[in-house]
């Protein structure tokens, strides 16, 4: 088993594709996939308001009446990198929050989608950041998580993954 390919690149690699979104006010980025999750969107808006943050809402097909942003990949990365906080139900939303050391909360999926939580739970366990998994109350998660264990995990998994890949995929340069 090798690490998710998004973890084989560094923040500096992703900075090369970032597109500035030029946000003037502090914001919470809400990146929600269309799957059912253990938290209501309204709760996230209330949480952002209690912290004095504007909400930037990026989604993929999530049907509700809130204003959404449709971001290109480079803009999406920039929104994560510059957010005061990210709240997401997405594995990759969590990954990029970790890469950019952006405080985050990961909302588990529910209503038949629970099996999709495994890889994000494993990633947070390996990074010693399971405290960032939503467990019924957004304020229970740390607003300032320690990313040092994630950095150690990412670097070790990058080396392990490249060693595995180079062993089984010949260099045909």
Coordinates of C-alpha atoms in Angstrom, one line a residue:
X1 CA 0.0 0.0 0.0
X2 CA 1.4 3.4 -1.0
X3 CA 0.2 6.8 0.1
X4 CA -2.4 8.8 -1.8
X5 CA -0.6 10.5 -4.8
X6 CA -1.5 14.0 -3.5
X7 CA 0.8 13.4 -0.6
X8 CA 3.8 12.7 -2.9
X9 CA 4.1 16.4 -3.7
X10 CA 5.0 19.3 -1.3
X11 CA 3.4 22.6 -0.6
X12 CA 6.0 24.2 -2.9
X13 CA 5.0 21.9 -5.7
X14 CA 1.3 22.9 -5.3
X15 CA 2.2 26.6 -5.0
X16 CA 3.2 26.4 -8.7
X17 CA -0.4 25.8 -9.7
X18 CA -2.0 28.2 -7.2
X19 CA -4.2 31.0 -8.6
X20 CA -4.7 33.9 -6.3
X21 CA -8.3 34.4 -5.1
X22 CA -7.5 37.8 -3.4
X23 CA -9.9 37.6 -0.4
X24 CA -10.0 40.8 1.6
X25 CA -11.7 39.4 4.8
X26 CA -10.8 36.5 7.0
X27 CA -12.9 33.5 6.0
X28 CA -13.8 29.9 6.7
X29 CA -13.6 27.7 3.6
X30 CA -16.4 25.1 3.5
X31 CA -15.6 22.4 1.0
X32 CA -18.4 19.9 0.9
X33 CA -18.9 17.0 -1.4
X34 CA -22.5 16.1 -2.2
X35 CA -22.6 13.0 0.1
X36 CA -24.7 13.0 3.4
X37 CA -22.6 14.1 6.4
X38 CA -22.8 14.2 10.1
X39 CA -23.2 18.0 10.4
X40 CA -25.7 20.4 8.9
X41 CA -24.5 23.2 6.6
X42 CA -26.4 25.7 8.8
X43 CA -24.3 24.6 11.8
X44 CA -21.1 25.5 9.9
X45 CA -22.4 28.9 8.9
X46 CA -23.3 29.6 12.6
X47 CA -19.9 28.4 13.7
X48 CA -18.2 30.8 11.2
X49 CA -20.4 33.7 12.4
X50 CA -19.4 33.0 16.0
X51 CA -15.7 33.3 15.0
X52 CA -16.3 36.4 12.9
X53 CA -15.5 34.7 9.7
X54 CA -17.0 35.0 6.3
X55 CA -17.9 31.7 4.6
X56 CA -16.5 30.7 1.2
X57 CA -18.5 27.7 0.1
X58 CA -17.1 25.3 -2.6
X59 CA -19.2 22.2 -3.3
X60 CA -19.7 19.5 -5.9
X61 CA -23.4 19.2 -6.5
X62 CA -24.5 19.8 -3.0
X63 CA -28.2 21.0 -3.2
X64 CA -29.0 23.8 -0.8
X65 CA -29.8 27.5 -1.0
X66 CA -26.5 28.9 0.0
X67 CA -24.2 30.8 -2.4
X68 CA -21.4 28.6 -3.8
X69 CA -18.1 29.3 -5.4
X70 CA -17.0 27.3 -8.4
X71 CA -13.2 27.2 -8.2
X72 CA -10.6 25.9 -10.5
X73 CA -8.0 23.6 -8.9
X74 CA -5.5 26.4 -8.5
X75 CA -8.1 28.7 -6.9
X76 CA -9.3 25.9 -4.7
X77 CA -5.7 25.3 -3.4
X78 CA -5.3 29.0 -2.8
X79 CA -8.6 29.2 -0.9
X80 CA -7.4 26.4 1.4
X81 CA -4.0 27.9 1.8
X82 CA -5.3 31.3 2.9
X83 CA -8.4 30.2 4.9
X84 CA -8.5 30.8 8.7
X85 CA -10.1 27.4 8.8
X86 CA -11.4 24.7 6.5
X87 CA -14.4 22.6 7.2
X88 CA -14.8 19.7 4.8
X89 CA -16.3 16.2 4.4
X90 CA -13.6 15.4 1.7
X91 CA -10.5 13.4 2.0
X92 CA -8.6 15.7 -0.4
X93 CA -10.0 18.8 1.4
X94 CA -8.4 17.3 4.6
X95 CA -5.1 16.5 2.7
X96 CA -4.6 20.0 1.4
X97 CA -5.5 21.5 4.8
X98 CA -2.8 19.3 6.2
X99 CA -0.3 20.2 3.5
X100 CA -0.9 23.9 4.0
X101 CA -1.1 23.7 7.8
X102 CA -4.5 25.3 7.7
X103 CA -6.7 24.6 10.8
X104 CA -9.5 22.3 9.7
X105 CA -12.4 20.1 10.8
X106 CA -13.3 17.0 8.9
X107 CA -17.0 16.0 8.9
X108 CA -17.6 12.3 8.6
X109 CA -20.0 11.0 6.0
X110 CA -23.1 9.1 7.1
X111 CA -26.4 7.5 5.8
X112 CA -24.7 4.7 4.0
X113 CA -21.5 6.4 3.1
X114 CA -19.6 5.6 6.3
X115 CA -17.2 3.2 4.6
X116 CA -15.8 6.2 2.7
X117 CA -14.5 7.7 6.0
X118 CA -11.8 5.0 6.5
X119 CA -9.0 6.6 4.6
X120 CA -9.4 10.1 6.2
X121 CA -9.7 8.5 9.6
X122 CA -6.5 6.5 9.0
X123 CA -4.7 9.6 7.7
X124 CA -5.7 11.6 10.8
X125 CA -4.8 8.7 13.1
X126 CA -1.3 8.4 11.5
X127 CA -1.0 12.2 11.8
X128 CA -2.2 12.2 15.4
X129 CA -5.0 14.6 14.5
X130 CA -8.1 12.6 15.2
X131 CA -9.1 15.5 17.4
X132 CA -10.0 17.3 14.1
X133 CA -12.8 14.8 13.3
X134 CA -16.2 16.2 14.0
X135 CA -18.0 14.3 16.8
X136 CA -21.2 16.3 17.2
X137 CA -19.9 19.7 18.0
X138 CA -17.6 21.9 15.9
X139 CA -16.2 23.7 19.0
X140 CA -14.8 20.4 20.3
X141 CA -12.1 20.5 17.5
X142 CA -8.9 22.4 18.1
X143 CA -8.7 25.8 16.3
X144 CA -4.9 25.4 16.3
X145 CA -3.9 21.8 15.5
X146 CA -0.3 20.7 15.7
X147 CA 0.8 19.7 12.2
X148 CA 4.3 18.3 13.2
X149 CA 3.3 14.7 13.2
X150 CA 1.6 15.1 9.8
X151 CA 4.9 16.4 8.4
X152 CA 6.8 13.5 9.7
X153 CA 4.1 11.0 8.4
X154 CA 4.0 12.7 4.9
X155 CA 7.8 12.6 4.5
X156 CA 8.1 9.0 5.6
X157 CA 5.2 7.9 3.4
X158 CA 6.7 9.9 0.4
X159 CA 10.0 8.0 0.8
X160 CA 8.3 4.6 1.3
X161 CA 6.0 5.2 -1.7
X162 CA 8.8 6.3 -4.0
X163 CA 10.9 3.3 -2.9
X164 CA 8.0 0.9 -3.7
X165 CA 7.2 2.5 -7.0
X166 CA 10.8 2.6 -8.2
X167 CA 11.1 -1.1 -7.2
X168 CA 8.2 -2.2 -9.3
X169 CA 8.2 0.4 -12.1
X170 CA 11.4 0.4 -14.2
X171 CA 13.1 3.7 -15.0
X172 CA 12.7 4.0 -18.8
X173 CA 14.3 7.4 -19.3

